[in-house]
Short mmCIF file of C-alpha atoms and ligand atoms in Angstrom, two decimals:
data_model
loop_
_atom_site.label_atom_id
_atom_site.label_comp_id
_atom_site.label_asym_id
_atom_site.label_seq_id
_atom_site.Cartn_x
_atom_site.Cartn_y
_atom_site.Cartn_z
CA MET L 29 0.00 0.00 0.00
CA THR L 30 1.37 3.42 -0.86
CA SER L 31 1.21 6.22 1.66
CA SER L 32 -1.44 8.04 -0.37
CA THR L 33 -3.95 5.27 0.30
CA THR L 34 -3.35 4.96 4.03
CA THR L 35 -6.53 5.74 5.90
CA VAL L 36 -5.69 8.24 8.64
CA ALA L 37 -9.16 8.67 10.06
CA GLU L 38 -12.44 6.93 9.59
CA THR L 39 -15.92 7.25 10.97
CA ARG L 40 -18.33 4.33 11.29
CA ASN L 41 -22.04 4.93 11.58
CA LEU L 42 -21.64 8.20 13.41
CA CYS L 43 -24.89 9.70 14.66
CA LYS L 44 -25.48 13.03 16.36
CA SER L 45 -28.66 14.86 17.31
CA PHE L 46 -29.21 18.26 18.87
CA LEU L 47 -32.54 18.15 20.71
CA ALA L 48 -35.07 17.50 17.96
CA VAL L 49 -32.64 17.96 15.08
CA THR L 50 -30.78 14.99 13.63
CA ALA L 51 -27.55 16.60 12.45
CA LEU L 52 -25.70 13.44 11.40
CA LYS L 53 -27.06 10.02 10.47
CA ASP L 54 -24.97 6.86 10.10
CA MET L 55 -22.00 8.70 8.68
CA SER L 56 -19.29 6.32 7.50
CA VAL L 57 -16.42 7.89 5.63
CA GLY L 58 -12.62 7.55 5.46
CA PHE L 59 -9.91 10.20 5.11
CA GLN L 60 -6.65 9.24 3.42
CA ALA L 61 -3.09 10.47 3.92
CA GLY L 62 -1.90 13.07 1.40
CA THR L 63 -5.44 13.69 0.22
CA VAL L 64 -7.60 16.80 0.28
CA HIS L 65 -11.08 15.50 1.00
CA VAL L 66 -13.78 18.09 0.34
CA LEU L 67 -17.08 18.02 2.18
CA PHE L 68 -19.82 19.59 0.10
CA GLY L 69 -23.43 20.07 1.11
CA GLU L 70 -26.21 22.57 1.72
CA ASN L 71 -26.27 24.81 4.78
CA GLY L 72 -27.27 22.57 7.65
CA ALA L 73 -26.27 19.32 5.91
CA GLY L 74 -24.09 18.31 8.87
CA LYS L 75 -20.57 19.15 7.69
CA SER L 76 -19.53 21.19 10.73
CA THR L 77 -21.17 18.63 13.00
CA LEU L 78 -19.03 15.88 11.51
CA ILE L 79 -15.85 17.81 12.16
CA SER L 80 -16.97 18.81 15.65
CA LEU L 81 -17.09 15.08 16.45
CA LEU L 82 -13.74 14.41 14.79
CA SER L 83 -12.06 17.24 16.65
CA GLY L 84 -13.48 16.55 20.09
CA ILE L 85 -15.91 19.47 20.45
CA HIS L 86 -18.99 17.26 20.66
CA LYS L 87 -19.39 13.60 21.48
CA PRO L 88 -21.22 11.32 19.06
CA ASP L 89 -24.51 9.78 20.21
CA SER L 90 -23.41 6.52 18.63
CA GLY L 91 -20.88 5.19 16.15
CA GLU L 92 -17.10 5.05 16.12
CA ILE L 93 -14.13 7.18 15.21
CA ILE L 94 -10.98 5.34 14.17
CA PHE L 95 -7.82 7.40 14.08
CA ASP L 96 -4.38 6.08 13.27
CA GLY L 97 -5.78 2.55 13.45
CA ARG L 98 -7.25 2.95 16.93
CA ASN L 99 -10.76 3.43 18.17
CA VAL L 100 -10.72 6.84 19.84
CA SER L 101 -12.98 9.00 21.92
CA PHE L 102 -11.96 12.55 22.77
CA SER L 103 -12.83 14.31 25.98
CA SER L 104 -11.84 17.71 24.56
CA PRO L 105 -10.40 19.42 21.45
CA ARG L 106 -7.08 19.55 23.25
CA VAL L 107 -6.91 15.77 23.51
CA ALA L 108 -7.74 15.47 19.82
CA ARG L 109 -5.04 18.01 18.98
CA GLU L 110 -2.44 16.16 21.00
CA LEU L 111 -3.26 13.01 19.05
CA GLY L 112 -2.78 14.88 15.76
CA ILE L 113 -6.17 16.27 14.74
CA SER L 114 -6.09 20.01 14.23
CA ALA L 115 -9.04 22.10 13.13
CA VAL L 116 -9.83 25.60 11.93
CA TYR L 117 -13.47 26.24 12.66
CA GLN L 118 -16.03 28.08 10.60
CA GLU L 119 -16.51 30.77 13.23
CA PRO L 120 -13.17 32.15 14.41
CA ALA L 121 -12.55 31.23 18.05
CA LEU L 122 -9.72 33.52 19.14
CA ILE L 123 -9.76 35.04 22.60
CA PRO L 124 -10.78 38.66 21.96
CA GLN L 125 -8.87 40.29 24.80
CA LEU L 126 -5.56 38.60 23.94
CA THR L 127 -3.11 39.80 21.31
CA VAL L 128 -2.33 37.96 18.11
CA ALA L 129 0.98 36.73 19.59
CA GLU L 130 -0.77 35.50 22.74
CA ASN L 131 -3.49 33.75 20.80
CA LEU L 132 -0.91 32.05 18.58
CA THR L 133 1.05 30.67 21.53
CA LEU L 134 -1.87 29.91 23.81
CA GLY L 135 -1.28 26.66 25.69
CA ARG L 136 2.31 26.45 24.46
CA GLU L 137 3.78 29.64 25.92
CA PRO L 138 7.59 29.55 25.95
CA LEU L 139 9.00 29.88 29.46
CA LYS L 140 12.33 31.09 30.77
CA SER L 141 12.94 30.10 34.37
CA ALA L 142 9.21 29.82 35.03
CA PHE L 143 8.42 33.19 33.48
CA LEU L 144 6.92 33.88 30.09
CA ASP L 145 9.70 34.48 27.58
CA ARG L 146 8.21 37.38 25.57
CA GLN L 147 10.92 37.37 22.95
CA ALA L 148 10.55 33.67 22.28
CA GLN L 149 6.78 34.14 22.19
CA GLU L 150 7.12 36.82 19.51
CA ARG L 151 9.50 34.64 17.54
CA LEU L 152 7.13 31.67 17.59
CA ALA L 153 4.17 33.83 16.67
CA ARG L 154 6.06 35.61 13.90
CA ALA L 155 7.18 32.28 12.44
CA ALA L 156 3.59 31.03 12.50
CA LEU L 157 2.35 34.11 10.61
CA ASP L 158 5.27 34.05 8.16
CA ARG L 159 4.42 30.47 7.26
CA ILE L 160 1.06 31.66 5.94
CA GLY L 161 2.46 34.89 4.50
CA SER L 162 0.55 37.22 6.79
CA LYS L 163 1.62 40.65 8.02
CA ILE L 164 -0.95 41.08 10.77
CA PRO L 165 0.74 42.91 13.69
CA LEU L 166 1.54 40.60 16.62
CA SER L 167 0.50 43.19 19.14
CA ALA L 168 -3.02 43.71 17.73
CA PHE L 169 -5.86 42.51 19.94
CA ALA L 170 -7.97 39.75 18.43
CA ARG L 171 -11.11 41.81 19.08
CA ASP L 172 -9.85 44.51 16.71
CA LEU L 173 -9.24 42.15 13.79
CA SER L 174 -11.67 41.71 10.95
CA ARG L 175 -13.27 38.32 10.48
CA ALA L 176 -10.88 37.52 7.65
CA GLU L 177 -7.85 38.49 9.72
CA GLN L 178 -9.07 36.34 12.59
CA GLN L 179 -9.40 33.46 10.19
CA VAL L 180 -5.82 33.94 9.03
CA VAL L 181 -4.59 33.86 12.63
CA GLU L 182 -6.62 30.72 13.33
CA MET L 183 -5.09 29.10 10.32
CA ALA L 184 -1.59 30.03 11.43
CA ARG L 185 -2.38 28.59 14.85
CA ALA L 186 -3.62 25.26 13.51
CA LEU L 187 -0.65 24.90 11.19
CA GLN L 188 1.80 25.05 14.10
CA ASP L 189 0.76 21.63 15.31
CA SER L 190 2.21 18.63 13.62
CA ALA L 191 -1.18 17.33 12.65
CA LYS L 192 -1.88 14.09 10.80
CA LEU L 193 -5.38 15.24 10.05
CA LEU L 194 -6.00 18.91 9.38
CA ILE L 195 -9.58 20.12 9.20
CA LEU L 196 -10.45 23.41 7.50
CA ASP L 197 -14.09 24.49 7.78
CA GLU L 198 -14.70 27.10 5.08
CA PRO L 199 -11.31 28.74 5.55
CA THR L 200 -11.66 31.00 2.53
CA ALA L 201 -15.22 32.21 3.11
CA SER L 202 -14.03 35.75 3.78
CA LEU L 203 -10.53 35.65 2.32
CA THR L 204 -9.58 37.33 -0.94
CA GLU L 205 -7.97 35.69 -3.95
CA GLU L 206 -4.46 36.52 -2.81
CA GLU L 207 -4.90 35.10 0.69
CA THR L 208 -6.70 32.12 -0.76
CA GLU L 209 -3.79 31.45 -3.12
CA GLN L 210 -1.41 31.57 -0.17
CA LEU L 211 -3.56 29.10 1.73
CA PHE L 212 -3.73 26.78 -1.27
CA LYS L 213 0.06 26.71 -1.48
CA ILE L 214 0.20 25.62 2.14
CA VAL L 215 -2.48 23.00 1.62
CA MET L 216 -0.60 21.56 -1.34
CA ARG L 217 2.63 21.48 0.60
CA LEU L 218 0.95 19.66 3.46
CA ARG L 219 -0.55 17.21 1.00
CA GLU L 220 2.93 16.39 -0.26
CA GLN L 221 3.96 15.77 3.33
CA GLY L 222 1.23 13.12 3.55
CA ILE L 223 -1.18 14.96 5.79
CA ALA L 224 -4.85 14.08 5.45
CA MET L 225 -7.06 17.14 5.05
CA ILE L 226 -10.77 17.73 5.30
CA TYR L 227 -11.75 20.85 3.46
CA ILE L 228 -15.23 22.33 3.65
CA THR L 229 -16.23 24.83 0.99
CA HIS L 230 -19.24 26.12 -0.88
CA ARG L 231 -17.10 27.36 -3.75
CA MET L 232 -17.15 25.03 -6.73
CA ALA L 233 -13.94 26.44 -8.19
CA GLU L 234 -12.04 25.52 -5.01
CA ILE L 235 -13.18 21.92 -5.20
CA ARG L 236 -11.61 21.65 -8.66
CA ARG L 237 -8.56 23.60 -7.65
CA ILE L 238 -7.39 21.65 -4.62
CA GLY L 239 -9.80 18.80 -3.96
CA ASP L 240 -8.78 15.19 -4.61
CA VAL L 241 -11.90 13.52 -3.30
CA VAL L 242 -15.32 14.98 -2.59
CA SER L 243 -18.06 13.70 -0.30
CA VAL L 244 -21.52 15.14 -0.83
CA MET L 245 -23.74 15.35 2.24
CA ARG L 246 -27.44 16.04 2.50
CA ASP L 247 -29.67 16.08 5.59
CA GLY L 248 -26.98 14.54 7.78
CA CYS L 249 -26.31 11.63 5.43
CA LEU L 250 -23.47 10.81 3.09
CA ILE L 251 -24.85 10.83 -0.45
CA LYS L 252 -21.70 9.98 -2.40
CA THR L 253 -17.91 9.97 -2.20
CA THR L 254 -16.05 10.30 -5.48
CA ALA L 255 -12.77 11.43 -7.02
CA VAL L 256 -13.07 15.09 -8.04
CA PRO L 257 -12.22 14.59 -11.75
CA ASP L 258 -15.01 12.01 -12.01
CA VAL L 259 -17.85 14.41 -11.28
CA SER L 260 -19.13 17.58 -13.00
CA ASP L 261 -20.21 20.79 -11.25
CA GLN L 262 -23.76 20.22 -12.39
CA GLU L 263 -23.76 16.70 -10.92
CA LEU L 264 -22.31 17.97 -7.64
CA VAL L 265 -25.04 20.57 -7.26
CA GLU L 266 -27.72 18.05 -8.09
CA LEU L 267 -26.32 15.53 -5.63
CA MET L 268 -26.15 18.24 -2.98
CA THR L 269 -29.65 19.62 -3.39
CA GLY L 270 -31.43 16.55 -4.67
CA ARG L 271 -32.95 18.73 -7.41
CA LYS L 272 -32.04 20.73 -10.46
CA VAL L 273 -30.88 24.25 -9.61
CA GLU L 274 -31.64 27.18 -11.90
CA ALA L 275 -28.91 29.64 -12.87
CA LEU L 276 -26.98 31.01 -9.86
CA PHE L 277 -27.12 34.64 -10.94
CA PRO L 278 -30.30 36.38 -12.07
CA GLN L 279 -30.49 38.37 -15.29
CA LYS L 280 -29.16 41.89 -14.82
CA LEU L 281 -32.13 44.10 -15.67
CA LEU L 282 -31.45 47.74 -14.90
CA HIS L 283 -34.09 50.37 -14.36
CA THR L 284 -32.83 53.31 -12.32
CA VAL L 285 -34.94 55.99 -10.70
CA PRO L 286 -33.74 59.28 -9.21
CA GLY L 287 -32.12 59.27 -5.77
CA GLY L 288 -29.91 56.81 -3.98
CA LEU L 289 -26.60 56.98 -2.15
CA GLU L 290 -23.77 59.37 -2.96
CA LEU L 291 -20.36 59.84 -1.35
CA VAL L 292 -18.42 62.96 -2.25
CA ASN L 293 -14.71 63.15 -1.37
CA VAL L 294 -15.20 61.16 1.82
CA SER L 295 -12.13 60.73 4.01
CA ASN L 296 -11.53 59.35 7.49
CA ASP L 297 -8.90 57.21 9.25
CA ALA L 298 -9.31 54.38 6.78
CA LEU L 299 -10.54 56.13 3.63
CA LYS L 300 -9.07 58.74 1.33
CA ASP L 301 -11.16 60.89 -0.92
CA ILE L 302 -13.85 58.35 -1.76
CA SER L 303 -16.44 59.45 -4.31
CA LEU L 304 -19.01 56.94 -5.42
CA HIS L 305 -22.71 56.67 -6.11
CA VAL L 306 -25.40 54.03 -6.18
CA ARG L 307 -28.59 55.04 -7.92
CA ARG L 308 -31.94 53.66 -6.87
CA GLY L 309 -32.63 50.56 -8.91
CA GLU L 310 -28.96 49.79 -9.26
CA ILE L 311 -26.70 47.15 -7.70
CA VAL L 312 -23.13 48.37 -7.29
CA GLY L 313 -20.19 46.25 -6.15
CA VAL L 314 -17.09 47.16 -4.17
CA GLY L 315 -14.12 44.81 -4.40
CA GLY L 316 -10.67 44.88 -2.82
CA LEU L 317 -8.27 42.96 -0.63
CA VAL L 318 -8.71 42.49 3.11
CA GLY L 319 -7.62 45.75 4.72
CA SER L 320 -8.14 47.76 1.51
CA GLY L 321 -10.88 49.81 3.17
CA LYS L 322 -13.80 48.26 1.32
CA SER L 323 -15.65 47.38 4.56
CA ASP L 324 -14.95 50.88 5.90
CA ILE L 325 -16.99 52.30 3.03
CA GLY L 326 -20.00 50.35 4.26
CA LYS L 327 -19.39 51.42 7.84
CA VAL L 328 -19.08 55.10 7.02
CA CYS L 329 -22.30 54.99 4.99
CA PHE L 330 -24.11 53.44 7.95
CA GLY L 331 -22.75 56.00 10.39
CA MET L 332 -20.60 53.50 12.28
CA SER L 333 -17.54 55.65 11.76
CA PRO L 334 -17.33 59.43 11.31
CA LEU L 335 -16.09 61.46 8.36
CA THR L 336 -13.18 63.80 8.65
CA ARG L 337 -13.88 65.29 5.23
CA GLY L 338 -16.44 65.11 2.45
CA ARG L 339 -20.15 64.39 2.57
CA ILE L 340 -22.67 61.59 2.24
CA GLU L 341 -26.05 62.15 0.61
CA ILE L 342 -29.16 60.04 0.65
CA ASP L 343 -31.73 60.81 -2.02
CA GLY L 344 -30.04 64.12 -2.70
CA SER L 345 -29.87 65.49 0.83
CA ASP L 346 -27.20 65.30 3.51
CA ALA L 347 -27.19 62.01 5.45
CA GLY L 348 -26.85 63.83 8.78
CA PRO L 349 -24.86 62.78 11.84
CA ALA L 350 -22.83 59.58 11.95
CA SER L 351 -25.13 57.27 13.89
CA PRO L 352 -26.51 53.89 12.78
CA GLN L 353 -29.84 54.68 14.43
CA ARG L 354 -30.18 57.93 12.45
CA ARG L 355 -29.15 56.22 9.23
CA LEU L 356 -31.78 53.51 9.77
CA GLU L 357 -34.33 56.29 10.13
CA ARG L 358 -33.08 57.70 6.84
CA GLY L 359 -33.71 54.32 5.23
CA VAL L 360 -30.17 52.94 5.16
CA ILE L 361 -29.49 49.38 6.35
CA HIS L 362 -26.14 47.65 6.70
CA TYR L 363 -25.52 43.92 6.91
CA PRO L 364 -22.18 43.32 8.66
CA SER L 365 -19.76 40.63 7.55
CA ASP L 366 -19.01 39.55 11.09
CA ARG L 367 -22.27 37.99 12.13
CA LYS L 368 -20.87 36.93 15.49
CA LYS L 369 -19.38 40.25 16.55
CA GLU L 370 -21.71 42.80 14.99
CA GLY L 371 -24.50 40.86 13.42
CA LEU L 372 -26.56 38.61 15.64
CA ILE L 373 -27.70 38.97 19.22
CA SER L 374 -27.01 35.58 20.71
CA VAL L 375 -29.61 35.67 23.48
CA GLN L 376 -32.49 36.55 21.17
CA THR L 377 -34.34 34.18 18.89
CA ALA L 378 -33.90 34.13 15.14
CA ARG L 379 -37.22 35.93 14.78
CA GLU L 380 -36.31 38.69 17.25
CA ASN L 381 -33.01 39.17 15.48
CA VAL L 382 -34.89 39.79 12.25
CA THR L 383 -37.29 42.37 13.63
CA LEU L 384 -35.13 44.28 16.09
CA SER L 385 -34.01 47.03 13.75
CA ALA L 386 -37.54 47.83 12.68
CA LEU L 387 -39.62 47.22 15.80
CA ASP L 388 -41.53 50.47 15.41
CA LYS L 389 -43.20 48.96 12.37
CA TRP L 390 -45.23 46.73 14.63
CA LEU L 391 -46.05 49.34 17.24
CA GLY L 392 -49.76 49.40 17.92
CA PHE L 393 -52.09 51.15 20.31
CA LEU L 394 -50.28 52.54 23.40
CA ARG L 395 -46.97 51.54 21.81
CA PHE L 396 -47.45 47.85 22.50
CA ILE L 397 -45.75 45.70 19.93
CA ARG L 398 -48.20 43.76 17.82
CA ARG L 399 -46.47 40.46 18.42
CA LYS L 400 -48.59 38.43 16.07
CA ALA L 401 -47.99 40.73 13.13
CA GLU L 402 -44.31 40.86 13.99
CA ARG L 403 -44.23 37.10 14.11
CA ASN L 404 -46.02 36.59 10.83
CA ASP L 405 -43.88 39.12 8.99
CA ALA L 406 -40.60 37.75 10.31
CA ASP L 407 -41.59 34.16 9.60
CA ALA L 408 -42.62 34.99 6.05
CA ILE L 409 -39.22 36.57 5.41
CA LEU L 410 -37.29 33.69 6.97
CA ALA L 411 -39.32 31.26 4.89
CA LYS L 412 -38.54 33.26 1.73
CA LEU L 413 -34.82 32.91 2.46
CA SER L 414 -35.43 29.21 3.27
CA LEU L 415 -34.12 29.12 6.82
CA ARG L 416 -33.32 25.52 7.69
CA PRO L 417 -34.46 24.02 9.97
CA PHE L 418 -37.41 26.37 10.06
CA HIS L 419 -37.26 27.17 13.80
CA PRO L 420 -37.73 30.95 14.13
CA ASP L 421 -37.93 30.51 17.93
CA ALA L 422 -34.43 29.03 18.22
CA LEU L 423 -31.30 30.96 19.17
CA PRO L 424 -28.85 31.90 16.37
CA SER L 425 -26.13 29.57 17.68
CA THR L 426 -28.26 26.52 16.97
CA PHE L 427 -28.21 27.22 13.23
CA SER L 428 -25.49 26.25 10.79
CA GLY L 429 -23.19 29.05 9.59
CA GLY L 430 -25.01 29.70 6.34
CA ASN L 431 -28.38 29.77 8.03
CA GLN L 432 -27.11 32.33 10.56
CA GLN L 433 -26.20 34.47 7.56
CA LYS L 434 -29.76 34.20 6.28
CA ILE L 435 -31.04 35.56 9.63
CA VAL L 436 -28.79 38.62 9.26
CA LEU L 437 -30.02 39.20 5.72
CA ALA L 438 -33.67 38.74 6.67
CA ARG L 439 -33.58 42.08 8.52
CA GLY L 440 -33.53 44.08 5.32
CA PHE L 441 -36.85 42.74 4.14
CA THR L 442 -38.88 43.97 7.08
CA ARG L 443 -39.57 47.37 5.49
CA PRO L 444 -38.74 49.19 2.25
CA TYR L 445 -35.26 50.61 2.91
CA ALA L 446 -33.83 53.10 0.39
CA VAL L 447 -30.24 51.89 0.62
CA HIS L 448 -28.99 48.37 1.37
CA ILE L 449 -25.32 47.85 2.16
CA PHE L 450 -24.16 44.25 2.18
CA ASP L 451 -20.70 43.34 3.50
CA GLU L 452 -19.74 39.80 2.38
CA PRO L 453 -23.38 38.76 2.04
CA THR L 454 -22.83 35.17 0.97
CA ALA L 455 -19.79 34.11 2.97
CA GLY L 456 -20.55 30.53 3.94
CA VAL L 457 -23.87 30.36 2.12
CA ASP L 458 -24.53 27.28 -0.02
CA VAL L 459 -25.03 27.49 -3.78
CA GLY L 460 -28.80 26.99 -3.61
CA ALA L 461 -29.36 29.64 -0.95
CA ARG L 462 -26.98 32.01 -2.72
CA ALA L 463 -29.19 31.91 -5.79
CA GLU L 464 -32.12 32.87 -3.54
CA ILE L 465 -30.16 35.74 -1.96
CA TYR L 466 -29.04 37.11 -5.34
CA GLN L 467 -32.62 36.90 -6.54
CA ALA L 468 -33.74 38.81 -3.44
CA MET L 469 -31.12 41.54 -4.05
CA HIS L 470 -32.29 42.01 -7.61
CA GLY L 471 -35.83 42.14 -6.23
CA LEU L 472 -34.80 45.01 -3.91
CA ALA L 473 -33.23 46.92 -6.80
CA LYS L 474 -36.27 46.32 -8.98
CA GLU L 475 -38.46 47.83 -6.30
CA GLY L 476 -36.28 50.95 -6.42
CA ALA L 477 -33.71 50.46 -3.65
CA ALA L 478 -30.03 51.34 -4.06
CA VAL L 479 -27.94 48.22 -3.35
CA LEU L 480 -24.25 48.28 -2.49
CA VAL L 481 -22.48 44.91 -2.30
CA ILE L 482 -19.05 44.77 -0.70
CA SER L 483 -17.43 41.42 -1.42
CA SER L 484 -14.11 39.66 -1.61
CA ASP L 485 -15.64 37.14 -4.02
CA LEU L 486 -14.79 38.66 -7.38
CA PRO L 487 -16.94 36.30 -9.48
CA GLU L 488 -19.85 37.31 -7.27
CA ILE L 489 -19.27 40.99 -8.02
CA VAL L 490 -18.79 40.45 -11.71
CA ASN L 491 -21.91 38.35 -12.17
CA LEU L 492 -24.24 40.10 -9.76
CA VAL L 493 -23.81 43.85 -10.06
CA HIS L 494 -24.51 46.49 -12.70
CA ARG L 495 -21.38 48.51 -11.93
CA ALA L 496 -18.39 48.10 -9.59
CA TYR L 497 -15.53 49.90 -7.90
CA VAL L 498 -12.21 48.51 -6.70
CA VAL L 499 -10.65 49.87 -3.53
CA ALA L 500 -6.95 49.68 -2.61
CA HIS L 501 -5.18 51.41 0.27
CA GLY L 502 -8.34 53.32 1.19
CA ARG L 503 -8.84 54.82 -2.28
CA ILE L 504 -11.02 53.99 -5.23
CA VAL L 505 -8.63 52.85 -7.95
CA GLY L 506 -11.10 51.92 -10.65
CA GLU L 507 -14.74 51.90 -11.76
CA PHE L 508 -16.02 49.17 -14.06
CA THR L 509 -19.14 48.67 -16.16
CA GLY L 510 -20.13 46.84 -19.32
CA ALA L 511 -17.34 44.76 -20.83
CA ASP L 512 -14.86 46.04 -18.23
CA LEU L 513 -16.86 44.42 -15.49
CA SER L 514 -14.77 41.24 -15.69
CA GLU L 515 -12.39 39.35 -13.44
CA LYS L 516 -9.56 39.78 -15.88
CA THR L 517 -9.89 43.56 -16.08
CA MET L 518 -10.58 44.13 -12.41
CA LEU L 519 -8.14 41.84 -10.61
CA PRO L 520 -4.94 43.81 -11.35
CA TYR L 521 -6.51 46.85 -9.67
CA PHE L 522 -6.72 44.94 -6.37
CA PHE L 523 -2.92 45.13 -6.17
CA HIS L 524 -2.67 48.79 -7.04
CA GLU L 525 0.17 50.38 -5.07
CA PRO L 526 -0.14 53.97 -3.89
CA GLU L 527 2.00 56.30 -5.99
CA MET L 528 5.10 57.35 -4.16
CA ASN L 529 6.05 60.45 -6.12
CA VAL L 530 3.13 62.76 -5.99
CA GLN L 531 3.97 65.83 -8.00
N1 LIG N 10 -25.35 23.39 18.92
C1 LIG N 10 -26.42 23.08 18.18
N2 LIG N 10 -27.66 23.08 18.73
C2 LIG N 10 -28.74 22.77 17.98
N3 LIG N 10 -28.70 22.43 16.68
C3 LIG N 10 -27.50 22.41 16.07
C4 LIG N 10 -26.29 22.74 16.79
N4 LIG N 10 -25.26 22.63 15.93
C5 LIG N 10 -25.79 22.26 14.73
N5 LIG N 10 -27.13 22.11 14.82
C6 LIG N 10 -28.04 21.69 13.72
O1 LIG N 10 -27.46 20.57 13.10
C7 LIG N 10 -27.67 20.61 11.67
C8 LIG N 10 -26.32 20.49 10.97
O2 LIG N 10 -25.59 21.69 11.20
P1 LIG N 10 -24.10 21.90 10.70
O3 LIG N 10 -23.61 23.12 11.39
O4 LIG N 10 -23.35 20.65 10.85
O5 LIG N 10 -24.34 22.22 9.15
P2 LIG N 10 -23.25 22.58 8.01
O6 LIG N 10 -23.35 21.50 6.98
O7 LIG N 10 -21.95 22.84 8.61
O8 LIG N 10 -23.90 23.90 7.37
P3 LIG N 10 -23.19 25.28 6.86
O9 LIG N 10 -22.81 25.05 5.43
O10 LIG N 10 -24.31 26.28 6.92
O11 LIG N 10 -22.09 25.60 7.77
C9 LIG N 10 -28.40 21.91 11.39
O12 LIG N 10 -29.76 21.61 11.25
C10 LIG N 10 -28.15 22.74 12.63
O13 LIG N 10 -29.23 23.63 12.82
MG1 LIG N 11 -20.85 24.57 8.88
#
């Protein structure tokens, strides 16, 4: 037997339920050395549950895990890690109040005569970041990092262990092409070293790019395991959904009406002289690398950060003070990319999370909230976005990653907002649900809203929007429409360097 066919880990008839929900049913699958094994399936199919069992976060209800030829049962993720199973989870799990260096060396702090050796700690942490080609400052607090940066740090942390099985749960969901390329290089190097990898992604192109084997899951069951070259994209989607899926992107019909969002020479800490506009009826994209300032554009429009210069107009008049509450009143809504930090309130139900930004809509006599109307409206919206399982009374944490995203998006459909600002709207959302979300965005534009989509997924921008901007180093470096709205034309602008010799 060659090393590439050695089974490193195997599950036999694994079952796991959460209260009334069966998350995993009789899952039997093997993971081979030197093989990138992709797990593909709709939101809620059970992918993260499978890896939570393999990495010691949850215990299976029944079934076996065989690792390195032995039947194992983990009491904690730490035990699994010590045996050689390392995982990067879908939701970053860094400790917010620790620095990047501290997070990277957590549990393996270098000591010098019983005291923490700060220099050695920095060295270890720097080496871990270098390995993945990241320049995130070691002294930054995890709480101040963007979701994508947190993911990069998590990745660097997992790669420090000498794992035999490395699990990556949607590692590229909010990374840009460049960071993704860097990650792929590492994955390929690890594959050559004979490490078994489980790679969860919703991006078809990634399956082709680095996957050797793909397992399709649906409703907690394994549908099929096959070599990647033996299956077409169309077949994969059909296996995943159990049905034929229409085109992912809707037709781009454009009918603009007066009004919308306009930024004129806007500057602040992160942005320099940004001028852009989104007319009502139009969908406009903003692309750029992590740290380029593209998310800051969304935040400044929603009043989450102040301007130092320039102005923002909504429907032709000044947007007023920088306050999210005031912007909501002006008809602007923002959907944050970090659903854990800024998006969802963990102690409120899915339904309450949908209605909280628009509660006044359901105010009745004596300012009592008309709960039944609120309930019906929220449920109709969640149903439209196909929340699965359809439990509007459950807390956000009980939903799979992609379904949590749908709860964030559902907020915008509670009332007719004038301006919708989406930051990474489909990170972690499965292909079927993405089609529904794109359809819904085009619906908003058709009804006369101005839609701004900030995304690190360039194909998404190119295929979804009417017009797009690229941001680099806090400035707009290009505007693209018609034939120029293409990956080939736009990508070079992502790497635009600021000019050094300004005359
Ligand atoms: N802690 C939990 N409590 C209750 N239900 C849960 C919990 N974790 C997962 N589930 C449920 O188990 C099912 C499988 O979820 P899982 O997170 O494994 O899906 P997934 O395939 O990773 O989806 P996604 O692509 O959206 O990340 C879902 O129905 C989910 O709602
Ligand atoms: Mg998941």
